[in-house]
Short mmCIF file of C-alpha atoms in Angstrom, two decimals:
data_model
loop_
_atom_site.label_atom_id
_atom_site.label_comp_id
_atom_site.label_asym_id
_atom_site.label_seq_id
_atom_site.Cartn_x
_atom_site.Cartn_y
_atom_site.Cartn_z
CA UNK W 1 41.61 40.61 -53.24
CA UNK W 2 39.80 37.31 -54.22
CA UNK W 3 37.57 37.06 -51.39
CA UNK W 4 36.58 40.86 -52.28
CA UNK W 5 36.09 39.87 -55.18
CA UNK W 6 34.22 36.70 -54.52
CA UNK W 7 31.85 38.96 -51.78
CA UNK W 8 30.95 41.40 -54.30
CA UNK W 9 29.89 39.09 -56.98
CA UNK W 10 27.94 37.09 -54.12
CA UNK W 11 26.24 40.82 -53.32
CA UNK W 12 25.77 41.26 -56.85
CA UNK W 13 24.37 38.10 -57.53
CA UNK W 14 21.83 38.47 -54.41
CA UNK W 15 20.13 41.25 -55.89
CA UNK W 16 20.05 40.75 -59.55
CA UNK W 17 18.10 37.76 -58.62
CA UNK W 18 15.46 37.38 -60.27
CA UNK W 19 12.24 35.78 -62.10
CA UNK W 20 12.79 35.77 -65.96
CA UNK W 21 9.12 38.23 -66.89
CA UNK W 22 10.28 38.63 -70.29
CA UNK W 23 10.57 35.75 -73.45
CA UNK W 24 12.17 32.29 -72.07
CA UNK W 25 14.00 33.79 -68.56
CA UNK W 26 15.47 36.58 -70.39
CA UNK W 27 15.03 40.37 -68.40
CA UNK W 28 13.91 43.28 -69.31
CA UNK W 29 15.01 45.38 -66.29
CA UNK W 30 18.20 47.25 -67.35
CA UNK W 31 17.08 51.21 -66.73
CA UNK W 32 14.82 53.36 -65.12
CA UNK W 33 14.29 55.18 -68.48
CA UNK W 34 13.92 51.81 -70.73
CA UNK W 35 11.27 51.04 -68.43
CA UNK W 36 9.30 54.30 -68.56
CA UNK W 37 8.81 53.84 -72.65
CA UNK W 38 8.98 49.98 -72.80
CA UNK W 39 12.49 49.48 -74.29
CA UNK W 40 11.19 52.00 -77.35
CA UNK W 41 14.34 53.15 -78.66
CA UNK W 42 16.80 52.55 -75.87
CA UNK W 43 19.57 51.54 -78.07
CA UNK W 44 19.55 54.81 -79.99
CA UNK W 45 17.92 57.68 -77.56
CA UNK W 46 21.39 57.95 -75.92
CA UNK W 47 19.69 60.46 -72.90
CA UNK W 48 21.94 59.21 -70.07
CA UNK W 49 24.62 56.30 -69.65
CA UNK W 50 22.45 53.33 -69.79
CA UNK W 51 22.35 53.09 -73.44
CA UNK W 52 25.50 51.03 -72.95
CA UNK W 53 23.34 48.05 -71.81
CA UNK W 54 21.82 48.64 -75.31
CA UNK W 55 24.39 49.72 -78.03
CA UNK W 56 27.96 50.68 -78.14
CA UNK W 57 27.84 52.45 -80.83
CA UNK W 58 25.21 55.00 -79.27
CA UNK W 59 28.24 56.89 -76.74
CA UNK W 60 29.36 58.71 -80.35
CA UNK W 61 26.37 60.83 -78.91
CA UNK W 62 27.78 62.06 -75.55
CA UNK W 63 29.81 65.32 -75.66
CA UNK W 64 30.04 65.14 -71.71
CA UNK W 65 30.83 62.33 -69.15
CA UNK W 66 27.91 60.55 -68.23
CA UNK W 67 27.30 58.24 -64.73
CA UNK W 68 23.80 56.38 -63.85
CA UNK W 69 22.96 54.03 -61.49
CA UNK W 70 19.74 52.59 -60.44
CA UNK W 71 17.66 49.88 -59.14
CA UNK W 72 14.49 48.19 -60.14
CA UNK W 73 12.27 46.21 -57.65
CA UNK W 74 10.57 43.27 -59.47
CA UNK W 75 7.58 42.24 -57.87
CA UNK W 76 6.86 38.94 -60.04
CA UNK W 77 3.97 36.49 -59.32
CA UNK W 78 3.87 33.00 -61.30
CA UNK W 79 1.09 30.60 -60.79
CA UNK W 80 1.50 27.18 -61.26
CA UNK W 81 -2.41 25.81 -61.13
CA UNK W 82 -4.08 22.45 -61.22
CA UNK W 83 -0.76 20.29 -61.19
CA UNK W 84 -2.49 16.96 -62.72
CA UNK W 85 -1.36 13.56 -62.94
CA UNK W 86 -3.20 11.72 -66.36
CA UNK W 87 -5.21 9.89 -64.37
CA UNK W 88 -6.83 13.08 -63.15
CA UNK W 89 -4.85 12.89 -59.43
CA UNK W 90 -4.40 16.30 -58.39
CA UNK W 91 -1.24 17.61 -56.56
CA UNK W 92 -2.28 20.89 -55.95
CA UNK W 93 -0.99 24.64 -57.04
CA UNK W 94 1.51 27.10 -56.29
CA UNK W 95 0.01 30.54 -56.16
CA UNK W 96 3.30 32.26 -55.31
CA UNK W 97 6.11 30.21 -57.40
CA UNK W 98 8.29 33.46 -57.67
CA UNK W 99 9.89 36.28 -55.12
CA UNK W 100 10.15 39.97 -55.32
CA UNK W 101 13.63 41.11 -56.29
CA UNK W 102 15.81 43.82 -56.41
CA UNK W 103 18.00 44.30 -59.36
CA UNK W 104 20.57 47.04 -59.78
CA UNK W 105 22.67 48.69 -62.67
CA UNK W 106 25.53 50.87 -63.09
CA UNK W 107 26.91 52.58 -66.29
CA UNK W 108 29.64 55.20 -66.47
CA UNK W 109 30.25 56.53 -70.44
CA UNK W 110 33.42 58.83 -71.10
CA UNK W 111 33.77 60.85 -74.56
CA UNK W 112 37.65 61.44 -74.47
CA UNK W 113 37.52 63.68 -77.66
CA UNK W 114 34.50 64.07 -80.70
CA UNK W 115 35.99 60.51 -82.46
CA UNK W 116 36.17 58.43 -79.61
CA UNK W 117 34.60 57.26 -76.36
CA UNK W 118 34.49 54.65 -73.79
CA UNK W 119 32.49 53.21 -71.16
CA UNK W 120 31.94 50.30 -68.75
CA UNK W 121 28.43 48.90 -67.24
CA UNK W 122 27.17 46.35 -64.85
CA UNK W 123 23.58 45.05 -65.92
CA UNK W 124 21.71 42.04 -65.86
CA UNK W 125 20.37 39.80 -69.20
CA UNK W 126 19.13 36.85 -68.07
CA UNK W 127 17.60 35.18 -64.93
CA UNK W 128 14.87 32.90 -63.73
CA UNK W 129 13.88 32.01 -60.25
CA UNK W 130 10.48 29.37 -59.37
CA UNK W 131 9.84 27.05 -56.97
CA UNK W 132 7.26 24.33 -56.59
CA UNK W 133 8.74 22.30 -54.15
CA UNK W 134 5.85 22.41 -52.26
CA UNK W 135 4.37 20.07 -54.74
CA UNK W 136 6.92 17.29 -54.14
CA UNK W 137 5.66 15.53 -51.20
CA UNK W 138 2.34 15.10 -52.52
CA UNK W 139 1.78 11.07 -52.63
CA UNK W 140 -1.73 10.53 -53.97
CA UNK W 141 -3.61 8.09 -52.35
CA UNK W 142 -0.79 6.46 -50.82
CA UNK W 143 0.92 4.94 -54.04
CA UNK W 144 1.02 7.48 -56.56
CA UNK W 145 3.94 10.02 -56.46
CA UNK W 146 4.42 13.22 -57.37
CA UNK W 147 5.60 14.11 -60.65
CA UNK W 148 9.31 14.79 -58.67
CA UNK W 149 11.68 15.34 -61.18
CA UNK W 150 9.59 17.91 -62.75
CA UNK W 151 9.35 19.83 -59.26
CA UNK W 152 11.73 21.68 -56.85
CA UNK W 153 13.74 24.97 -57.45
CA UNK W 154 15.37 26.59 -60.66
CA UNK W 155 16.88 29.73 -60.41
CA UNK W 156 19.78 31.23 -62.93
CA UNK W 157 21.29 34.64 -62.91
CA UNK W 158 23.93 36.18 -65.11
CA UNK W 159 25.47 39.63 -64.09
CA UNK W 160 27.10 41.55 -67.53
CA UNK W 161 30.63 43.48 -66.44
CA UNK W 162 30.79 45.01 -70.30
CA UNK W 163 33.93 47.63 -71.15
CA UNK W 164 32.80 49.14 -75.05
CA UNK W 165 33.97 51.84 -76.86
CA UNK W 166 32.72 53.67 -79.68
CA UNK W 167 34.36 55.62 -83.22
CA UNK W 168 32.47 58.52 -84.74
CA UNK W 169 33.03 58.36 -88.69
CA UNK W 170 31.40 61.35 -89.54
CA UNK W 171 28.47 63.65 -88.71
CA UNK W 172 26.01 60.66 -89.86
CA UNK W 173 27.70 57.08 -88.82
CA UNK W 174 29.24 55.72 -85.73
CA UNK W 175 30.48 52.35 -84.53
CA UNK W 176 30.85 50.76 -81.52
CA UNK W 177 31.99 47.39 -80.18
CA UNK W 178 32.37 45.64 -76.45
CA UNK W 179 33.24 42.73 -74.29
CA UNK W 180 31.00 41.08 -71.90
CA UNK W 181 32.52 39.40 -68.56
CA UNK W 182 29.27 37.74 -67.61
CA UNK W 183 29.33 35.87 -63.97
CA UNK W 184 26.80 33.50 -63.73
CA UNK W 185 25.38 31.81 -60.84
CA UNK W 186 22.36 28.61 -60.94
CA UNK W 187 20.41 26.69 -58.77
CA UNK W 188 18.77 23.43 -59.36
CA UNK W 189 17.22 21.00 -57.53
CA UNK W 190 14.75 17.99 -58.16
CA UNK W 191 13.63 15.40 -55.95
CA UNK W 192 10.89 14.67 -53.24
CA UNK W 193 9.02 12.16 -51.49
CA UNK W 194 7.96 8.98 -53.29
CA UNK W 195 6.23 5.99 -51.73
CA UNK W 196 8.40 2.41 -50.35
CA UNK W 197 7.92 -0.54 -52.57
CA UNK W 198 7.79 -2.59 -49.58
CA UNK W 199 6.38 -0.31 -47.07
CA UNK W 200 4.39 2.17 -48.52
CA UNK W 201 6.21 4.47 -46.09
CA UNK W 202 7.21 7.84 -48.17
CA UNK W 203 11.06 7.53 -48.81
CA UNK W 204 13.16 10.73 -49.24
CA UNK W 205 14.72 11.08 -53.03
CA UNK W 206 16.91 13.47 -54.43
CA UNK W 207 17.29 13.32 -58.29
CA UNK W 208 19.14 16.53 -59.45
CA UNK W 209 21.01 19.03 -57.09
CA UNK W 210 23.22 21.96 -58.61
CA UNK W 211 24.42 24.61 -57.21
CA UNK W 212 27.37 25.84 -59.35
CA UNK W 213 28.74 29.15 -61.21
CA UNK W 214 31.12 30.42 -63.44
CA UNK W 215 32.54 33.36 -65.70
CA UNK W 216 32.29 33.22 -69.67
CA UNK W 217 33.11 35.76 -71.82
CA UNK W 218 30.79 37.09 -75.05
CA UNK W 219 30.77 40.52 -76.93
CA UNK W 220 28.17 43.30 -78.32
CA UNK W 221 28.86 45.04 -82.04
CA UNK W 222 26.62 48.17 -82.51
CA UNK W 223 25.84 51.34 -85.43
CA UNK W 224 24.40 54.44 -85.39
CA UNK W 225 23.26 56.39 -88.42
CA UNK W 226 21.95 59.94 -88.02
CA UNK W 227 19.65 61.55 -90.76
CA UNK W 228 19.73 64.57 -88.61
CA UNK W 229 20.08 65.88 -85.22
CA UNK W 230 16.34 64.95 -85.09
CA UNK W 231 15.84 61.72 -86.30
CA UNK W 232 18.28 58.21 -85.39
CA UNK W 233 18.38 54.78 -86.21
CA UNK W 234 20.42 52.13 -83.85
CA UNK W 235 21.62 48.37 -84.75
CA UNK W 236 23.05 45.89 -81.93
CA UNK W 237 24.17 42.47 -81.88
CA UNK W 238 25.11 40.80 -78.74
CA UNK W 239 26.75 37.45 -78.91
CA UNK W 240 25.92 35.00 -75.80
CA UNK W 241 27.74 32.40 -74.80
CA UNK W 242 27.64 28.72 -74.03
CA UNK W 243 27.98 29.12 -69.92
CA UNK W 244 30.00 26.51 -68.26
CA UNK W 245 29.25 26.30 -64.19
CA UNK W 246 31.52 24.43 -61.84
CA UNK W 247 30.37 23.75 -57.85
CA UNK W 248 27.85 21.08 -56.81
CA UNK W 249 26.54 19.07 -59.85
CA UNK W 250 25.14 15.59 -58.50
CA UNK W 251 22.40 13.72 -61.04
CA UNK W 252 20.85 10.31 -60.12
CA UNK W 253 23.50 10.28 -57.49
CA UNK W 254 26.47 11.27 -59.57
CA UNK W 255 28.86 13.93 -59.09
CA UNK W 256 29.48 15.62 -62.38
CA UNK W 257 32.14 18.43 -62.68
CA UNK W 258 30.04 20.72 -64.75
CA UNK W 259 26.81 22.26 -65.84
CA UNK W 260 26.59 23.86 -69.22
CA UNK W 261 23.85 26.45 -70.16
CA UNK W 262 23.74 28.11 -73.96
CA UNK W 263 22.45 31.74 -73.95
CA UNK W 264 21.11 33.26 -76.77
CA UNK W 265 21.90 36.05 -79.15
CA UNK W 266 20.20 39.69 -78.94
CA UNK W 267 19.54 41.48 -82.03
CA UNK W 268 18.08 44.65 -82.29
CA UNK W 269 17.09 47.73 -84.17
CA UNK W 270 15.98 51.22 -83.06
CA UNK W 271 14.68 54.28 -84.18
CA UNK W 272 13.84 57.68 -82.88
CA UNK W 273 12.19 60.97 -84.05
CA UNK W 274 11.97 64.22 -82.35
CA UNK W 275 8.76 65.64 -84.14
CA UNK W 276 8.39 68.53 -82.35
CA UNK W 277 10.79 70.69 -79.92
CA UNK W 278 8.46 68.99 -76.97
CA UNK W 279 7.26 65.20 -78.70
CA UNK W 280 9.37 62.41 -79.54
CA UNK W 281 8.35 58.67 -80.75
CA UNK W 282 10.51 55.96 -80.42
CA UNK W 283 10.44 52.18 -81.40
CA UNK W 284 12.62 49.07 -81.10
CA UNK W 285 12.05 45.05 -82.91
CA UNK W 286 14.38 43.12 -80.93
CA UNK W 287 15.03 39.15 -81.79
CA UNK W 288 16.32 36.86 -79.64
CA UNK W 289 17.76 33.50 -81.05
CA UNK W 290 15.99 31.49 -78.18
CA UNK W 291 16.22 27.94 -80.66
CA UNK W 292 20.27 28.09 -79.37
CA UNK W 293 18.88 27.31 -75.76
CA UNK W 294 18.34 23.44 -76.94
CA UNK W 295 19.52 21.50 -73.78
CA UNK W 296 21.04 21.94 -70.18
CA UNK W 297 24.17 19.60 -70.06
CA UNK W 298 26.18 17.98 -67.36
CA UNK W 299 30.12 16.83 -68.26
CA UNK W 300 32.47 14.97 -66.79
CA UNK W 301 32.91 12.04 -66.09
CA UNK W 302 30.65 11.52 -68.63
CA UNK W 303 28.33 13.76 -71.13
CA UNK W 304 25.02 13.95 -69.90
CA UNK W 305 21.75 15.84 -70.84
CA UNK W 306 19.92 17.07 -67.63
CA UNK W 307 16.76 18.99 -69.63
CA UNK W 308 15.71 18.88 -72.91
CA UNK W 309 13.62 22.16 -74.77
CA UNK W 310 12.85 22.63 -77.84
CA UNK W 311 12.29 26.37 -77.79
CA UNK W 312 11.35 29.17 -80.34
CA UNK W 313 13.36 32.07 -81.57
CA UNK W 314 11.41 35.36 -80.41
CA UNK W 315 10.76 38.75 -81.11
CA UNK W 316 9.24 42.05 -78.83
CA UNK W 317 8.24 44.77 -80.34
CA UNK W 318 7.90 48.36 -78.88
CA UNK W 319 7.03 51.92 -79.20
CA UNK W 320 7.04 54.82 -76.96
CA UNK W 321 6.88 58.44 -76.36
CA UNK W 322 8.87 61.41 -74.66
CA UNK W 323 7.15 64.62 -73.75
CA UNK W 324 9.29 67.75 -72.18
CA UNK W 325 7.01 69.36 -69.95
CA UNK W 326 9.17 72.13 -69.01
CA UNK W 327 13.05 72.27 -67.86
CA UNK W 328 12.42 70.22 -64.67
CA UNK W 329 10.08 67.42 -65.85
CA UNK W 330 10.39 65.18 -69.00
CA UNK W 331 7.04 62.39 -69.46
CA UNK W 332 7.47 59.08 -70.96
CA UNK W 333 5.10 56.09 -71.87
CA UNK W 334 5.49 52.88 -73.77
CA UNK W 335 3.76 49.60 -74.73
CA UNK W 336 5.64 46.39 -75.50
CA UNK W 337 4.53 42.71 -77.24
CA UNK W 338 7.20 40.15 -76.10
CA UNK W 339 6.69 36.76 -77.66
CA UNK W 340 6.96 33.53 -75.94
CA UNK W 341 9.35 31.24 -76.87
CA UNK W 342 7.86 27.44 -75.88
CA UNK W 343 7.62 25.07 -78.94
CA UNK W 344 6.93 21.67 -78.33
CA UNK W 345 8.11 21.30 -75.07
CA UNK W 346 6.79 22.93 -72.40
CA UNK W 347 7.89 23.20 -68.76
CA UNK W 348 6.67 23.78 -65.53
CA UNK W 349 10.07 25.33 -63.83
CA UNK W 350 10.01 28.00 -66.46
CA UNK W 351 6.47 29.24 -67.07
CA UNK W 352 6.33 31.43 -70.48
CA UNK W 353 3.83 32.92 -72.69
CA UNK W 354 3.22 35.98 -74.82
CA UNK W 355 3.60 39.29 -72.69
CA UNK W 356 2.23 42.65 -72.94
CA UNK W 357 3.78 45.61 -71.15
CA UNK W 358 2.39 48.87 -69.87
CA UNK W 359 4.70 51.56 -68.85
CA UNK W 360 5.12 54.92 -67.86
CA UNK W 361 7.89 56.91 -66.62
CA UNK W 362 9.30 60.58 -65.49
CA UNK W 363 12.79 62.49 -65.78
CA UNK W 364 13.01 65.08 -63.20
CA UNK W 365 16.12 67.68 -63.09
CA UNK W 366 17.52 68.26 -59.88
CA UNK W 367 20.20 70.45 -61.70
CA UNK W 368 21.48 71.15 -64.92
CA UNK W 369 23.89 68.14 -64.64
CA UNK W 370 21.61 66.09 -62.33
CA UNK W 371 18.22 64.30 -62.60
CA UNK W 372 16.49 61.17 -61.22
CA UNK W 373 14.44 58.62 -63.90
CA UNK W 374 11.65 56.93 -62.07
CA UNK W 375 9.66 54.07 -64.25
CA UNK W 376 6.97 52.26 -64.11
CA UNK W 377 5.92 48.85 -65.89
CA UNK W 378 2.65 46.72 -65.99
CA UNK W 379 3.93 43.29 -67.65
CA UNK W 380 0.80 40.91 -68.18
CA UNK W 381 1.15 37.16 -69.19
CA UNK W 382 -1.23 34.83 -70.44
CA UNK W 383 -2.62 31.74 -69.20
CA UNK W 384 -1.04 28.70 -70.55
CA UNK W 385 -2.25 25.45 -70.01
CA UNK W 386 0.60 22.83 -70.71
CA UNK W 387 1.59 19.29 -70.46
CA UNK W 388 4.72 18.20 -69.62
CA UNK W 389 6.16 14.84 -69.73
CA UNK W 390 7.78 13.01 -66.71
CA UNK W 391 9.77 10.23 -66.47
CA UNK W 392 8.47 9.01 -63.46
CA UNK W 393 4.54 9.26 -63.54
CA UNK W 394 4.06 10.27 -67.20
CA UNK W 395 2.08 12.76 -68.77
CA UNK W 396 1.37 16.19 -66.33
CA UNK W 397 -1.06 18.50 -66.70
CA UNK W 398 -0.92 22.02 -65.40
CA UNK W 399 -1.58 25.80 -65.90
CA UNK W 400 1.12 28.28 -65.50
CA UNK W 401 0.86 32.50 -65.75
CA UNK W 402 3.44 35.17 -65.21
CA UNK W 403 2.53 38.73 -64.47
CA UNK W 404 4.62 40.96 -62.57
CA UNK W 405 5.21 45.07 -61.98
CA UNK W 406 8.41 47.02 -62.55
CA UNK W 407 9.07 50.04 -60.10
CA UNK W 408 12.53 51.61 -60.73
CA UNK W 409 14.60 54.43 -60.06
CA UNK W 410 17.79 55.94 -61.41
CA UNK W 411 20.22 58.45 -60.93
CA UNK W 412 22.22 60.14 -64.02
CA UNK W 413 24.92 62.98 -63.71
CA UNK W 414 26.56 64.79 -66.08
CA UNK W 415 30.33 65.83 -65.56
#
């Protein structure tokens, strides 16, 4: 039973994979639907299983069992341009820093009477995957190294295994409440060629190489209050937590016996309104307490910080729209701001900026109890230029920009 267990969260881990393309490396990537109107509303609109990813408290609106599962293939590209040492010295881009990925979900919701339901989920918050070791063996004219403990690869997943339930008060409010079991996984390495005092002769060095995970534990509270059968509001709050890792931790040669990476909090509130028996609109302002993700820790044999940020809380903001076309087809489109979250510090390994997001999606019903989502999402970054201290050469000077496109696919069925 524990090596099944240890394959599947290896297979689970493989695909979820993947390049943060929304604020700090937090994803955006949980449903076919949410990606068809931007996240507008998803933690109130309750039209298939997914919600769960969203808000607890939103399976008070299921009469019937629920199941969806998809996939979403992330085709990310980040740029890392015009690495630059002070001097000017110029160690070259990366043009394709990030890989496509494939990142799946699974929700399953279960109203056992008109009080009371349940449900359990498999999703994905957070990840971030670049690499610039390219860079790393670039020795300008001989003597000058690069920037090397700036460079290599950083890439951090976390899958969510989340069991909720929710309580119907009355007609107009309903709570709900969950845990998270949240399997994480990271990658880190720093290091590359820098030139022999004595020789000149490029020497081999590895600075920082982690490759460690771990399970920590964290929670979701959620409300629902209905005006009407027409018109919703939604309120979440998920509560992160500080992630311990455990594997491979060696810094500046030493073998440490963890790595510990804070996650931030998810708040978020939602509205929707069906105007018309065919329109609906549908917003969500979502904040997410960024500022907690302060420093990446080692521990043991001795307390040691390994990265240093100084990051920003952040908020998106969304709205969308759902148009029934007939009893086979359902049309959705959305538009999303998501705001970067780099303060003072900015970093190379984790390129972020302010993001827009384009999106359009479909519903189509095989069957009255079966239908597939397909979505769609334009996400477009800025260009950022940034400078980034390092310990080694000083002051570097580079450009960074994210853009990627969403394709997704889901399948819902109703019991």
């Amino acid at each position: 039973m524990k090596n099944f267990n240890k394959t599947f969260l290896a297979i689970a881990v493989t695909l979820a994979s993947s390049q943060a393309i929304a604020a700090g490396f937090q994803l955006n990537s949980q449903s076919a639907t949410g990606i068809g109107r931007a996240f507008a509303g998803d933690a109130v609109i309750a039209d298939n299983a997914s919600v769960l990813s969203r808000n607890p408290a939103a399976m008070a609106l299921f009469d019937k069992q629920q199941l969806s599962m998809g996939l979403t293939y992330a085709d990310v590209q980040v740029q890392v341009n015009d690495v630059t040492h002070g001097s000017g010295a110029n160690y070259g881009s990366v043009d394709d820093a990030a890989e496509a990925k494939v990142i799946p979900n699974f929700y399953y919701v279960n109203p056992v009477n008109d009080k009371f339901a349940y449900g359990v989920a498999m999703f994905s918050n957070f990840g971030t995957g670049t690499d610039t070791t390219e860079l790393s063996n670039n020795i300008i004219g001989g003597r000058l190294p690069a920037p090397i403990d700036l460079l290599g690869k950083t890439e951090v997943t976390t899958i969510n295994f989340n069991l909720s339930a929710s309580y119907r008060f009355n007609e107009h409010f309903s709570v709900g409440a969950g845990v998270d079991m949240i399997y994480g996984q990271g990658t880190l390495t720093r290091g590359g060629a820098v030139p022999s005092p004595i020789t000149g002769a490029p020497i081999d060095v590895d600075l920082v190489d982690v490759d460690a995970d771990g399970i920590a534990f964290g929670g979701i509270v959620g409300a629902v209050y209905e005006i009407n059968a027409d018109n919703r509001f939604g309120i979440s709050y998920r509560l992160s937590p500080e992630f311990k890792a455990s594997g491979d931790v060696t810094m500046a040669g030493v073998d440490f016996d963890e790595i510990i990476i804070p996650l931030p909090d998810i708040f978020q509130v939602a509205g929707f309104h069906q105007l018309t028996d065919k329109f609906a609109i549908h917003y969500t302002a979502q904040l997410t307490t960024w500022a907690d993700f302060d420093e990446i820790t080692v521990s043991d044999p001795v307390d040691a910080q390994l990265k240093h940020y100084a990051w920003d809380d952040s908020w998106l903001f969304s709205i969308g729209g759902t148009y029934t076309l007939n009893n086979s087809w359902t049309l959705r489109a959305g538009y999303m701001h998501d705001q970067g979250v780099v303060g003072e510090i900015s970093s190379i390994s984790i390129p972020d900026s302010d993001r827009n997001w384009y999106t359009a999606g479909v519903t189509y019903n095989l069957s009255q109890n079966t239908s597939l989502d397909f979505g769609l999402g334009f996400v477009r970054g800025e260009d950022v230029s940034l400078i980034e201290s390092s310990g080694l050469v000083g002051d570097i000077h580079a450009t960074t920009r994210s853009d990627a496109t969403y394709y997704s696919m889901q399948y819902n069925y109703q019991f």
